[in-house]
Coordinates of C-alpha atoms in Angstrom, one line a residue:
X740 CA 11.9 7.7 -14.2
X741 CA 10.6 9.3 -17.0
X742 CA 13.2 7.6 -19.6
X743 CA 13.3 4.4 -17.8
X744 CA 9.5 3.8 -18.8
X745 CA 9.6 5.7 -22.5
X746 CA 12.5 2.7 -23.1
X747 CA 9.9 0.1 -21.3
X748 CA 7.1 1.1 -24.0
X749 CA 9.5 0.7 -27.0
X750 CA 10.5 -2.8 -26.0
X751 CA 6.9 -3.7 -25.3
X752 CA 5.8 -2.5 -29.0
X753 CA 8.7 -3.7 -30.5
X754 CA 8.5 -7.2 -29.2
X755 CA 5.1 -7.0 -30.3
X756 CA 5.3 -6.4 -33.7
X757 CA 7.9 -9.6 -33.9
X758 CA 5.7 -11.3 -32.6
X759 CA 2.6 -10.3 -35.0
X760 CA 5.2 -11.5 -37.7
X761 CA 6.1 -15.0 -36.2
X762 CA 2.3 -15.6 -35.5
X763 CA 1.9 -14.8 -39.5
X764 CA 4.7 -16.9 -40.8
X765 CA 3.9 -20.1 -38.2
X766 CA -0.1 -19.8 -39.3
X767 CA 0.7 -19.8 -42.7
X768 CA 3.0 -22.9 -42.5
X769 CA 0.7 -24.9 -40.2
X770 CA -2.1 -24.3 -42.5
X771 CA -0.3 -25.6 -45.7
X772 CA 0.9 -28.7 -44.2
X773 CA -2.5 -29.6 -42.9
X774 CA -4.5 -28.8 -45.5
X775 CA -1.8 -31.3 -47.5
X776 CA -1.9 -33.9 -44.9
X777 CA -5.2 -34.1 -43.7
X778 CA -3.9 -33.5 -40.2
X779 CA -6.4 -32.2 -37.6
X780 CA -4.4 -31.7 -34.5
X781 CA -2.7 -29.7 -37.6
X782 CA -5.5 -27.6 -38.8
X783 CA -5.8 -27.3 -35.2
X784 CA -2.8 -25.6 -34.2
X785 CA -2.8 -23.9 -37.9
X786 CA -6.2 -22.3 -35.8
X787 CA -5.0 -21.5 -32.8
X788 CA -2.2 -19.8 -34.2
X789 CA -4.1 -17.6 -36.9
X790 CA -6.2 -17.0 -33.4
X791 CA -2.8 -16.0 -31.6
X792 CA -1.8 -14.0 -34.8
X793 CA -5.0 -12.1 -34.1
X794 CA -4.1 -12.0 -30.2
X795 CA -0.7 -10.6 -30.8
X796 CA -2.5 -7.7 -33.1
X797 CA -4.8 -6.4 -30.5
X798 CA -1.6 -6.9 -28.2
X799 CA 0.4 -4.4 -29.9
X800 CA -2.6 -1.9 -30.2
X801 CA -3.3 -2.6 -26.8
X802 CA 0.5 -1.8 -25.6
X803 CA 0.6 1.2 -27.7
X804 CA -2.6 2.6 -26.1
X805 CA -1.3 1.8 -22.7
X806 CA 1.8 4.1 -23.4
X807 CA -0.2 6.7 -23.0
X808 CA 0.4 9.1 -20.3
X809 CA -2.3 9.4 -17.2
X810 CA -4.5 12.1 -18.3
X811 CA -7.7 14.0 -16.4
X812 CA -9.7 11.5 -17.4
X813 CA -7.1 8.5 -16.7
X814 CA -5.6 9.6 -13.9
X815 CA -4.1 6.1 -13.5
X816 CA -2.4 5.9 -16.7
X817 CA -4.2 3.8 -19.9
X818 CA -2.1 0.6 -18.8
X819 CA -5.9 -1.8 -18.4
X820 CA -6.3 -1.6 -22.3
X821 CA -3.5 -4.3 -22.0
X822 CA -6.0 -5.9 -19.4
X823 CA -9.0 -5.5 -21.8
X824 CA -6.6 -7.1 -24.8
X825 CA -6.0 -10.0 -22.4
X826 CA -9.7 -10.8 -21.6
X827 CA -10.5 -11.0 -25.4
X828 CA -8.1 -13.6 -26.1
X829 CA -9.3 -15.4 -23.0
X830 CA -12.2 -15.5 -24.1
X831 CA -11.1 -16.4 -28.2
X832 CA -8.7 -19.3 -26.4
X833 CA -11.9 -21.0 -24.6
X834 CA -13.8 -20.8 -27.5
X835 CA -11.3 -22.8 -30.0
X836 CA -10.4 -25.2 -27.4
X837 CA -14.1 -26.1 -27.6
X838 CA -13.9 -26.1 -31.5
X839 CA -11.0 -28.4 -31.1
X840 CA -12.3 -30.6 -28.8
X841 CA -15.4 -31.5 -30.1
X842 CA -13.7 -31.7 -33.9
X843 CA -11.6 -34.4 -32.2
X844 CA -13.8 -36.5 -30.3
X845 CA -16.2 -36.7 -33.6
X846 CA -13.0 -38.5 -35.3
X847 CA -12.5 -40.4 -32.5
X848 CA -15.8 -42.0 -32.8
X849 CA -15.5 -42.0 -36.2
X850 CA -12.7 -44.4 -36.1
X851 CA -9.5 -42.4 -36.7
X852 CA -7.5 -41.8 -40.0
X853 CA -4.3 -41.8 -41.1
X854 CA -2.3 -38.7 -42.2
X855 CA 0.1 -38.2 -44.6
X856 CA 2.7 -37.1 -42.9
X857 CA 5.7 -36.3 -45.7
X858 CA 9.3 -34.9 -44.4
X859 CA 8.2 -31.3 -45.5
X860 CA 5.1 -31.3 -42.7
X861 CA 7.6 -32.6 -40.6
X862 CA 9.9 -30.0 -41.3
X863 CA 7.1 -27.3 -40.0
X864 CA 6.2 -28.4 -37.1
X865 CA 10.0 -28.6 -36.0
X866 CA 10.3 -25.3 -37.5
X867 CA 7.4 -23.6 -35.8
X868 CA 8.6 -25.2 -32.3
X869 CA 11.7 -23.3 -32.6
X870 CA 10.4 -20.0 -33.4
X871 CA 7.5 -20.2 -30.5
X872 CA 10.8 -21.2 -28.4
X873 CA 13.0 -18.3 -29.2
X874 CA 10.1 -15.7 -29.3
X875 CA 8.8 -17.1 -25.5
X876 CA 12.3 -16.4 -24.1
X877 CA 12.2 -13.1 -25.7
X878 CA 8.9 -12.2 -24.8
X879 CA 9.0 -13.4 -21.6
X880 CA 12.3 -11.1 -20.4
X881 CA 10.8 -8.4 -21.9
X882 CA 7.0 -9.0 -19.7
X883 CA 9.2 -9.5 -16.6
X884 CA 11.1 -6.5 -17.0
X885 CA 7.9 -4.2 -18.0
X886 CA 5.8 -5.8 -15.9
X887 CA 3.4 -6.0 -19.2
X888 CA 0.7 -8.0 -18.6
X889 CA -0.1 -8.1 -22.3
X890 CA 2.9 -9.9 -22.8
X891 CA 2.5 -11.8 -20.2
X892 CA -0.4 -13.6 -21.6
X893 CA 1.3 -13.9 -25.1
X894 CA 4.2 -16.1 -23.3
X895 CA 1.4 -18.3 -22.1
X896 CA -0.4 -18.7 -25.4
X897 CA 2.9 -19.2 -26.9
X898 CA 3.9 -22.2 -24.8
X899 CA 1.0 -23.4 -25.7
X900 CA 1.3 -23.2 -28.9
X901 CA 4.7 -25.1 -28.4
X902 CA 3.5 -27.7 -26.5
X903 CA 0.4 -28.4 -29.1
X904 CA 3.0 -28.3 -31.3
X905 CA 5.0 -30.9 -30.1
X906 CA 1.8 -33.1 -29.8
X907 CA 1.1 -32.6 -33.4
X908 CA 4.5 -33.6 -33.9
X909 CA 4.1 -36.8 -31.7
X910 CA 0.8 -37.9 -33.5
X911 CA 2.4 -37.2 -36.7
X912 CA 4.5 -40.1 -36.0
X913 CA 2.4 -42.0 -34.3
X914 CA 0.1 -41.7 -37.7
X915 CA 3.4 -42.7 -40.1
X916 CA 3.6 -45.7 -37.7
X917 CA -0.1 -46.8 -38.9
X918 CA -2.0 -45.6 -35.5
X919 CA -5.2 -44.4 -36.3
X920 CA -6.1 -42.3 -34.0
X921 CA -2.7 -40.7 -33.3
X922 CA -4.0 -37.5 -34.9
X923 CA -7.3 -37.2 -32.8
X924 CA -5.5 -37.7 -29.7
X925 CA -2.6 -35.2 -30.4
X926 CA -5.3 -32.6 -31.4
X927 CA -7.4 -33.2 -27.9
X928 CA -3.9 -32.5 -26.2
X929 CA -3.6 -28.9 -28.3
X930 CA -7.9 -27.9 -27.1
X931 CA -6.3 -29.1 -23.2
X932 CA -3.2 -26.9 -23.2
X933 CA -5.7 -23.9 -25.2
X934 CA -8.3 -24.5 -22.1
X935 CA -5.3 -24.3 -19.8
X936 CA -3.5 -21.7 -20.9
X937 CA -6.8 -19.7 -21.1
X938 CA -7.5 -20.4 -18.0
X939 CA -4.7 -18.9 -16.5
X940 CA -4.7 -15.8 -18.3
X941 CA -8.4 -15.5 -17.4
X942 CA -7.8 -16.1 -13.5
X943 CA -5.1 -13.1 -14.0
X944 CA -6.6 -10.7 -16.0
X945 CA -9.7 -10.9 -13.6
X946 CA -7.6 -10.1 -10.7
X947 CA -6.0 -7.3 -12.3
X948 CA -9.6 -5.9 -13.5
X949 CA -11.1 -6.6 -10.2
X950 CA -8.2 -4.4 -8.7
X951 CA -7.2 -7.8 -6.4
X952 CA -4.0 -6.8 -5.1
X953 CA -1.1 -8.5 -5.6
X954 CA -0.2 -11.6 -3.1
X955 CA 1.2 -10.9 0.3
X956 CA 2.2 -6.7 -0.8
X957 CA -0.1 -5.3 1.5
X958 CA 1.5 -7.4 4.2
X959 CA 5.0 -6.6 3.3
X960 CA 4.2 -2.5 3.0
X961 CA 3.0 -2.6 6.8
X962 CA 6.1 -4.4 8.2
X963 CA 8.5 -1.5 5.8
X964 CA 6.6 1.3 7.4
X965 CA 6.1 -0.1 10.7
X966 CA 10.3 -0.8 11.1
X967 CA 10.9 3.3 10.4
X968 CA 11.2 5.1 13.2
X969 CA 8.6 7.7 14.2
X970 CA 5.7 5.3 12.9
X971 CA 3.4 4.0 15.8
X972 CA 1.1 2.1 13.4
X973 CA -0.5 1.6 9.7
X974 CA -4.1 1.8 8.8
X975 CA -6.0 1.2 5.6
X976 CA -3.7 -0.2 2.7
X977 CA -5.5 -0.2 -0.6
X978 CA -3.7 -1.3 -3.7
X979 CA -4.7 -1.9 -7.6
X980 CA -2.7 -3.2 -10.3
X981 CA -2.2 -1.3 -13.3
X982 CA 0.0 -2.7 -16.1
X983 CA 3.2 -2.8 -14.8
X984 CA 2.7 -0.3 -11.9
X985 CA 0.7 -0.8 -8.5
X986 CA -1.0 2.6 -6.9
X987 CA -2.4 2.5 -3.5
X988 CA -2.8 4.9 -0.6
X989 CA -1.3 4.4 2.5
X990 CA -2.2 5.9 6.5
X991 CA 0.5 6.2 8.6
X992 CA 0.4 6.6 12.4
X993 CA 2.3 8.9 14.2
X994 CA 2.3 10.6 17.7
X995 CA -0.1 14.3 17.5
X996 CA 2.8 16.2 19.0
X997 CA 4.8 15.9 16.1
X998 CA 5.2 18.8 14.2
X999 CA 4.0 19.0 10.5
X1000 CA 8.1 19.3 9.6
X1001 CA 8.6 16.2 11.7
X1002 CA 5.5 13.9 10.3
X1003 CA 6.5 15.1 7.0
X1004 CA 10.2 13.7 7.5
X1005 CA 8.3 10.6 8.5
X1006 CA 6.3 10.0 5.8
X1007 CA 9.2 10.7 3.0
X1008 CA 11.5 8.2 4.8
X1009 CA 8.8 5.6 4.4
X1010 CA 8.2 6.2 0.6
X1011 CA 12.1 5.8 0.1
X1012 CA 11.6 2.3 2.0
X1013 CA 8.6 1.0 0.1
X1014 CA 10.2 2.5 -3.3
X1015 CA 13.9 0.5 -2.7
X1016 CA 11.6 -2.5 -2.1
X1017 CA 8.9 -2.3 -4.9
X1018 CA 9.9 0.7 -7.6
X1019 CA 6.9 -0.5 -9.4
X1020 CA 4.4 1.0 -6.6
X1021 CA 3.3 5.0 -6.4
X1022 CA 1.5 5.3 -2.8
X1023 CA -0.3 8.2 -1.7
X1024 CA 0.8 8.3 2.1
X1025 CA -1.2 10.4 4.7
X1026 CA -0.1 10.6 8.2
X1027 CA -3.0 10.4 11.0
X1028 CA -1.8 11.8 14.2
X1029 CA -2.8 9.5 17.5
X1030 CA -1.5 9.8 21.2
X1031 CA 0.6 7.0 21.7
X1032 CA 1.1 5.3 24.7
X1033 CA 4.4 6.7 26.2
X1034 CA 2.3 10.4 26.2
X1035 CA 2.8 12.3 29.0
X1036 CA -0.1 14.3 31.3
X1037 CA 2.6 17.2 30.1
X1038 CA 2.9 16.9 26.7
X1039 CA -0.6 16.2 26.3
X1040 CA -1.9 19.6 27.9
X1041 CA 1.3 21.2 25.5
X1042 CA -0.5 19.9 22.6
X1043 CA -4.4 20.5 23.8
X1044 CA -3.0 24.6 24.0
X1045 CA -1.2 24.1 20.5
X1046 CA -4.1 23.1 18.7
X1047 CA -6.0 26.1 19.9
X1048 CA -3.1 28.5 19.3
X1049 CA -2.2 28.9 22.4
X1050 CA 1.2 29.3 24.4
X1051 CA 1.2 27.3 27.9
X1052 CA 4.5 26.4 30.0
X1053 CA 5.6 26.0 33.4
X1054 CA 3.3 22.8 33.5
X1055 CA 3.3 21.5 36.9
X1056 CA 1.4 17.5 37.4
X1057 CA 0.2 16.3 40.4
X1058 CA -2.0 13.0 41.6
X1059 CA -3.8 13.9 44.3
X1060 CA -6.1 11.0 45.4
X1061 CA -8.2 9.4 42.7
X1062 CA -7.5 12.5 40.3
X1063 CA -5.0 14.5 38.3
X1064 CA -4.3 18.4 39.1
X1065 CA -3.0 20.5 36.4
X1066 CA -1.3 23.9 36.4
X1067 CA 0.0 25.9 34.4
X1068 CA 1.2 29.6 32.9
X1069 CA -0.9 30.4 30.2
X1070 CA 0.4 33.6 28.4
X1071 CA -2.4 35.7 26.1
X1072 CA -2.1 39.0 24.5
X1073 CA -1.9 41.6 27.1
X1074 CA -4.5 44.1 25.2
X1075 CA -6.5 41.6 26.0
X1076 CA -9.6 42.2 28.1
X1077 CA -9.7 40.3 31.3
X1078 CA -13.2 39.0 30.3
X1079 CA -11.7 37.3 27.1
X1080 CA -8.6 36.6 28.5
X1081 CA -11.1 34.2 31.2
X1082 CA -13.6 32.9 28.6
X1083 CA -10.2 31.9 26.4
X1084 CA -8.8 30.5 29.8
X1085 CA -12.0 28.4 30.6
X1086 CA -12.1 27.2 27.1
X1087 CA -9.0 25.6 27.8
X1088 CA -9.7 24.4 30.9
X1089 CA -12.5 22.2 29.5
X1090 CA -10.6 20.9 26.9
X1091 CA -8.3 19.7 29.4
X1092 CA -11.0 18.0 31.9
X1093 CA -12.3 16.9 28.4
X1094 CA -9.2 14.5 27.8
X1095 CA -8.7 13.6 31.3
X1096 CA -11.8 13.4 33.0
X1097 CA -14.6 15.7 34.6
X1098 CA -12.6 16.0 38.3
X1099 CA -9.6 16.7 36.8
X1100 CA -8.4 20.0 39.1
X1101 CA -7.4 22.7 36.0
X1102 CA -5.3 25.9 37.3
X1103 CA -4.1 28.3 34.7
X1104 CA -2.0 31.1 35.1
X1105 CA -2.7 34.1 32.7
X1106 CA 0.0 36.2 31.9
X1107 CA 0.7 38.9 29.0
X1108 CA 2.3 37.2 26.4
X1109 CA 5.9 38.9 25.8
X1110 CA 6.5 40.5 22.5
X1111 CA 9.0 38.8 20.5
X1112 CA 9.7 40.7 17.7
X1113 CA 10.7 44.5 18.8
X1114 CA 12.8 47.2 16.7
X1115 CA 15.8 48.4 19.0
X1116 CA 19.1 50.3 18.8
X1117 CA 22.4 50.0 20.8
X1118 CA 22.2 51.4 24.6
X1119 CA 24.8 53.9 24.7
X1120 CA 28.5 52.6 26.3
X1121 CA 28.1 54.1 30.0
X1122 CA 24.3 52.1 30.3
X1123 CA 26.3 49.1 29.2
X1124 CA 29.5 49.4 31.8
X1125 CA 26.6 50.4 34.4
X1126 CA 24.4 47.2 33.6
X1127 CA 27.5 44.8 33.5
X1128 CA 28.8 45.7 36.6
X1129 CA 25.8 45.2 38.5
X1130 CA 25.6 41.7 36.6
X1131 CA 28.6 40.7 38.0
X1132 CA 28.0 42.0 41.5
X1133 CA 25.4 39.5 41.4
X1134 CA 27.1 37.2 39.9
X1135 CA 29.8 37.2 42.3
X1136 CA 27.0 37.3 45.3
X1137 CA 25.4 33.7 43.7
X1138 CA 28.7 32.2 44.5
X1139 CA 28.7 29.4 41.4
X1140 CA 28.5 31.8 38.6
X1141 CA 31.2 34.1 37.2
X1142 CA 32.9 35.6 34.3
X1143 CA 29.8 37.8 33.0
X1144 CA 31.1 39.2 29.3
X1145 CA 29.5 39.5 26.1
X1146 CA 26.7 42.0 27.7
X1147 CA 24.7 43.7 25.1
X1148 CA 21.7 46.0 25.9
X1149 CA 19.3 47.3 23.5
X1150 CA 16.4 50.1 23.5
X1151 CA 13.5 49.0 22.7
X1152 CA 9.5 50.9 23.1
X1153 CA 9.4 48.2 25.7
X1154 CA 12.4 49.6 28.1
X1155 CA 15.8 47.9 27.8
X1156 CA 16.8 44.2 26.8
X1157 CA 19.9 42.7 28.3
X1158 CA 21.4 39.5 26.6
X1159 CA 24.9 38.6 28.5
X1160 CA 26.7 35.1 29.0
X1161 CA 28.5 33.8 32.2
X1162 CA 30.5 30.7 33.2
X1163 CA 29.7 28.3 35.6
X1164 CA 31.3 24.5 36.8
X1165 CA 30.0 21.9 34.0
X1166 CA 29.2 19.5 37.4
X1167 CA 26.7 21.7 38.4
X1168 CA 23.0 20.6 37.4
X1169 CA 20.5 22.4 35.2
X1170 CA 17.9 23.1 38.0
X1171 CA 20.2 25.0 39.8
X1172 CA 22.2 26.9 37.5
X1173 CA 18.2 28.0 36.3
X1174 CA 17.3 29.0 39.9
X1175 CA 20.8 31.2 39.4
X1176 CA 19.8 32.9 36.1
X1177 CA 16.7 33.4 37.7
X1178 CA 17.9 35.2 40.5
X1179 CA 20.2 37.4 39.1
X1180 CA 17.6 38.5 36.7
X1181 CA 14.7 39.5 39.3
X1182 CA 17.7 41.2 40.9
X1183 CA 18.7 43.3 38.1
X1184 CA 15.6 44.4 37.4
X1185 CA 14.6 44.9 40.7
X1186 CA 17.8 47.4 40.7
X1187 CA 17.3 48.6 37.7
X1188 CA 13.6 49.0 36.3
X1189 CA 14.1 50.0 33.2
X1190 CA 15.3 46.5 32.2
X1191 CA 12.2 44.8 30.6
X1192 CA 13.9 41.6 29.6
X1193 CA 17.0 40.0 30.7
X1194 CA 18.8 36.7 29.0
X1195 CA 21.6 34.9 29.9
X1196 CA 23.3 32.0 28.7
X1197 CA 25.5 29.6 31.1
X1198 CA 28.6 28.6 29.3
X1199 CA 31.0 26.3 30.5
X1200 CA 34.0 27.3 33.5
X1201 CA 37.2 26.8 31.7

């Protein structure tokens, strides 16, 4: 990225300072053969290219300036001093088209003159035609490619330049054919195509001061993020132009259960999108979490809990009548006093009738929140070969689970943890084979007390 926009900047200066040379060499020609034929639309354009060789100077200083990295006190790069240089010679443009104009209409009323239009002021006008021609294709490619807007406005002048040109040639011959006003009218054409040209670039560079941001992008950003998955809607969109890069900020927004991993993964994949589309645009994106519509009464108590840091599960939803009633185990530290345990449980609980209405019916369970993380050490061999054949007694006795192996008990401060696996028939559904687990663990630690904890995990009957 970095070396893709240090090359940018060397083409922009470079085809610059070509440009500074062909303005020179044109305005020096244009203003010898008019001072030796007397030709105004000559003089004219010999003006408004000693103008555009000015132009193409601040250009260049301008480009070079908007090279500049973004610093603390430009955070958005330096690329408006292009912006700035535009403005000027908007503003240089109008004025010499008015110069022009009312230089013109004076000979008009004056009754015209003739020129002497020799094959050498010929010769320069053709001449000066072909460089404006070859340095607008250059130019141009180069502003397209960059994006500089600097540039940009210097392809306009120079067409202008062309086309005055090629009036000054047509009133050149209209003058050796004895028309008298051939000149005058050729040199009101070049002040219309300096007025027009001015014009445009003004209308532009106003847009680009006024941060007016560019035609139908804002649209075209909400229908890349709103195709990615995970993206429920957009917000505010803000963009501004800068040179040849656009900078915005972006809202995205995406359902409130979403973890921060998940929103995150969101959010990147939407930046690739917009970046494959429009390379020259640097959003910041912020994600805004909202419930959507396909919420459920479930997920939305999950999520009221996980905002407060709180572990709920076992929710249980049921309409009764006109209103909701909501259960649910709510585990808390079991150090806990029973007095903070309730004002933490009631504090919930409101929450809750908060988000789904005062007669909402709120039931929480409070139980001691398990510990998770627990140093242990290897039971010795005979508690193993004691706790696995009671698991498969039980096993057996459940009549759809079997083949208990891979037992492993551990000592913990707690008492003992038991983590075995079992088979059972892959056609059997995942409420019952949980009622089964279940039942074989109250069992075993019914039997055997000093079992704390007891996991098992159902693989597949072969």
């Amino acid at each position: 990225m970095e070396a893709s926009h240090t090359h940018a900047a060397v083409r922009k200066e470079r085809v610059a300072r070509w440009s500074i040379i062909a303005s020179a060499v044109i305005t020096v020609g244009k203003l010898l053969a008019g001072l030796f034929s007397g030709s105004l639309a000559l003089l004219s354009e010999a003006a408004h290219a000693l103008v555009d060789t000015f132009a193409t100077t601040v250009t260049w200083f301008a480009i070079r300036a908007s090279n500049k990295p973004a610093d603390d006190e430009h955070q958005y790069g330096h690329a408006k001093f292009e912006s700035v240089a535009a403005l000027v010679e908007t503003g240089i443009l109008f004025l010499l088209a008015l110069a022009v104009l009312a230089q013109a209409a004076g000979n008009i009323f004056s009754g015209g003159h003739i020129i002497e239009a020799t094959p050498l002021v010929f010769a320069v006008v053709i001449v000066s035609i072909l460089i404006d021609l070859n340095r607008i294709r250059a130019l141009r490619k180069v502003a397209r490619d960059t994006g500089s807007q600097a540039l940009a406005a210097d392809v306009l002048h120079f067409s202008s330049d062309m086309a005055g040109s090629v009036l000054v040639l047509l009133g050149l011959i209209a003058s050796r054919f004895g028309f008298l006003y051939g000149d005058a009218i050729a040199a009101l054409g070049v002040a219309g195509f300096i007025a027009v040209a001015g014009w445009r670039l003004g209308r532009r560079t106003l847009d680009t001061l006024l941060d007016a941001a560019p035609k139908g992008r804002v649209a075209r950003l909400r229908t890349i993020a709103s195709a990615e998955p995970g993206v429920l809607g957009t917000g505010d969109i803000r963009l501004r132009a800068a040179g040849h890069e656009v900078f915005g900020e972006m809202t995205l927004m995406v359902a409130r259960t979403l973890s921060m991993e998940q929103a995150s993964a969101i959010r990147a994949r939407v930046l690739a999108a917009i970046r494959k589309e429009f390379p020259d645009t640097m959003l910041t994106v912020t994600t805004s979490p909202v419930a959507p519509r396909s919420e459920t009464v479930r997920e939305r108590v999950t999520h009221i809990a996980y905002r407060r840091g709180l572990a709920v599960h076992h929710v249980t939803v049921q309409d009764i009548g006109a209103h909701l009633s909501i259960s649910f185990d709510l585990e808390l530290d079991g150090r806990m006093s029973l007095g903070e345990a309730h004002e933490t449980a009631e504090s919930l609980k409101a929450k809750i009738r908060a988000e789904f209405g005062a007669g909402t019916e709120v039931e929480p369970h409070i139980e001691p929140l398990e510990v998770k993380h627990l140093t242990g050490q290897d039971a010795p061999p005979e508690t193993v070969s004691e706790i696995t054949r009671l698991l498969e007694k039980l096993a057996a006795q459940s009549g759809s689970v079997s083949d208990i192996h891979n037992v492993r008990v551990r000592r913990t401060p707690g008492g003992l943890v038991v983590n075995y696996h079992c088979r059972a028939a892959a056609s059997l559904d995942v409420a019952r084979a949980h009622r089964l687990i279940d039942e074989i663990e109250h069992h075993a630690r019914d039997e055997y007390p000093a079992i704390t904890r007891i996991v098992g995990h159902t693989d597949l009957l072969k």
